[in-house]
Amino acid sequence: WAHLSGPVPGSDIGYYFPQLVRLNVKCETRGGSWREINDRPETQNAPVSNRYATLWLDHGVDPTDAGYAYVLLPNKTAAEVAAYAAEPGMTVLENSAEAQAVKADRLGLVAVNFWRDTVKTVDRITCDGQASVIVREADGELALSVSDPTMNNGDTIRIDWAGPVDSVIEADPEVAVLQLRPFLQLAVNVNGARGSARKAKFKINQARSEEDGR
């Protein structure tokens, strides 16, 4: 893990690395004027400088199948970052060219970016196209959020969740519920969404859901 102290209270930031990494660090003073990046008459041309720290992972020249993973921990002290690193409560489910997915156990949350226009399953979520999907199980409810960050899909995205639900609590008009059991199946219309999320929430039997998920 790594920690940077901010110049004012509440501006510290921490980084947790799920795997061992070779972390490069550079501390330096940088200077320049605002006019250099915004050439307008009213922009200040007086030189300014400050201290900066740069952290980076070096993948080498022209890498193949390189990857990285880290967790941002804003407003955390060094002690809090160390405590998080000792017991992170999160799992990287997949980090590939097909999907990137993490699970936050304490929140009951799974977040997946699906990168291919093909059927792909991660954890209990199956998706048939490029999409960002967030699913959270908490307090007997299942909440889903689906979006198309590419903004190129003029149709629907099919989402399956490997477990039954009891009923629909609420759903955006663009979310068509195809079935509730034996597993949840949705068709999410993202045409014209411009990357915004389509959402739905369902009532679940927590004990039965956990049994079906095993």
PDB file of N, CA, C and O in Angstrom, residues 1 16-24 56-57 67-70:
ATOM      1  N   TRP A   1       0.850  -1.185   0.000  1.00  0.00           N
ATOM      2  CA  TRP A   1       0.000   0.000   0.000  1.00  0.00           C
ATOM      3  C   TRP A   1       0.886   1.234   0.000  1.00  0.00           C
ATOM      4  O   TRP A   1       2.083   1.169   0.280  1.00  0.00           O
ATOM      5  N   TYR A  16      -4.207   1.003  -2.245  1.00  0.00           N
ATOM      6  CA  TYR A  16      -4.023  -0.394  -1.856  1.00  0.00           C
ATOM      7  C   TYR A  16      -3.842  -1.227  -3.116  1.00  0.00           C
ATOM      8  O   TYR A  16      -4.617  -1.112  -4.069  1.00  0.00           O
ATOM      9  N   PHE A  17      -2.811  -2.068  -3.124  1.00  0.00           N
ATOM     10  CA  PHE A  17      -2.504  -2.921  -4.275  1.00  0.00           C
ATOM     11  C   PHE A  17      -2.806  -4.376  -3.904  1.00  0.00           C
ATOM     12  O   PHE A  17      -2.155  -4.934  -3.015  1.00  0.00           O
ATOM     13  N   PRO A  18      -3.790  -4.994  -4.557  1.00  0.00           N
ATOM     14  CA  PRO A  18      -4.150  -6.384  -4.217  1.00  0.00           C
ATOM     15  C   PRO A  18      -3.010  -7.374  -4.442  1.00  0.00           C
ATOM     16  O   PRO A  18      -2.973  -8.421  -3.794  1.00  0.00           O
ATOM     17  N   GLN A  19      -2.096  -7.058  -5.373  1.00  0.00           N
ATOM     18  CA  GLN A  19      -0.954  -7.925  -5.624  1.00  0.00           C
ATOM     19  C   GLN A  19       0.343  -7.144  -5.402  1.00  0.00           C
ATOM     20  O   GLN A  19       0.352  -5.915  -5.468  1.00  0.00           O
ATOM     21  N   LEU A  20       1.418  -7.879  -5.171  1.00  0.00           N
ATOM     22  CA  LEU A  20       2.711  -7.243  -4.984  1.00  0.00           C
ATOM     23  C   LEU A  20       3.107  -6.510  -6.264  1.00  0.00           C
ATOM     24  O   LEU A  20       3.017  -7.053  -7.364  1.00  0.00           O
ATOM     25  N   VAL A  21       3.540  -5.255  -6.138  1.00  0.00           N
ATOM     26  CA  VAL A  21       3.910  -4.445  -7.295  1.00  0.00           C
ATOM     27  C   VAL A  21       5.268  -3.803  -7.065  1.00  0.00           C
ATOM     28  O   VAL A  21       5.735  -3.661  -5.932  1.00  0.00           O
ATOM     29  N   ARG A  22       5.892  -3.421  -8.171  1.00  0.00           N
ATOM     30  CA  ARG A  22       7.109  -2.604  -8.114  1.00  0.00           C
ATOM     31  C   ARG A  22       6.677  -1.170  -8.399  1.00  0.00           C
ATOM     32  O   ARG A  22       6.410  -0.806  -9.549  1.00  0.00           O
ATOM     33  N   LEU A  23       6.579  -0.372  -7.373  1.00  0.00           N
ATOM     34  CA  LEU A  23       6.021   0.969  -7.471  1.00  0.00           C
ATOM     35  C   LEU A  23       7.132   1.999  -7.624  1.00  0.00           C
ATOM     36  O   LEU A  23       8.069   2.048  -6.826  1.00  0.00           O
ATOM     37  N   ASN A  24       7.034   2.806  -8.671  1.00  0.00           N
ATOM     38  CA  ASN A  24       7.992   3.889  -8.898  1.00  0.00           C
ATOM     39  C   ASN A  24       7.466   5.180  -8.271  1.00  0.00           C
ATOM     40  O   ASN A  24       6.272   5.476  -8.364  1.00  0.00           O
ATOM     41  N   TRP A  56       3.895   5.543 -10.206  1.00  0.00           N
ATOM     42  CA  TRP A  56       3.502   4.840 -11.424  1.00  0.00           C
ATOM     43  C   TRP A  56       4.042   3.413 -11.434  1.00  0.00           C
ATOM     44  O   TRP A  56       5.014   3.083 -10.771  1.00  0.00           O
ATOM     45  N   LEU A  57       3.340   2.579 -12.214  1.00  0.00           N
ATOM     46  CA  LEU A  57       3.748   1.199 -12.449  1.00  0.00           C
ATOM     47  C   LEU A  57       4.296   1.122 -13.859  1.00  0.00           C
ATOM     48  O   LEU A  57       3.598   1.489 -14.809  1.00  0.00           O
ATOM     49  N   GLY A  67      -1.089  -5.693 -16.941  1.00  0.00           N
ATOM     50  CA  GLY A  67      -2.264  -5.294 -16.179  1.00  0.00           C
ATOM     51  C   GLY A  67      -1.871  -4.645 -14.861  1.00  0.00           C
ATOM     52  O   GLY A  67      -0.710  -4.671 -14.453  1.00  0.00           O
ATOM     53  N   TYR A  68      -2.855  -4.074 -14.205  1.00  0.00           N
ATOM     54  CA  TYR A  68      -2.633  -3.481 -12.897  1.00  0.00           C
ATOM     55  C   TYR A  68      -3.964  -3.433 -12.158  1.00  0.00           C
ATOM     56  O   TYR A  68      -5.032  -3.533 -12.767  1.00  0.00           O
ATOM     57  N   ALA A  69      -3.887  -3.282 -10.874  1.00  0.00           N
ATOM     58  CA  ALA A  69      -5.082  -3.143 -10.047  1.00  0.00           C
ATOM     59  C   ALA A  69      -4.714  -2.394  -8.781  1.00  0.00           C
ATOM     60  O   ALA A  69      -3.673  -2.673  -8.170  1.00  0.00           O
ATOM     61  N   TYR A  70      -5.533  -1.435  -8.415  1.00  0.00           N
ATOM     62  CA  TYR A  70      -5.344  -0.750  -7.146  1.00  0.00           C
ATOM     63  C   TYR A  70      -6.667  -0.160  -6.688  1.00  0.00           C
ATOM     64  O   TYR A  70      -7.586   0.030  -7.477  1.00  0.00           O
TER      65      TYR A  70
END
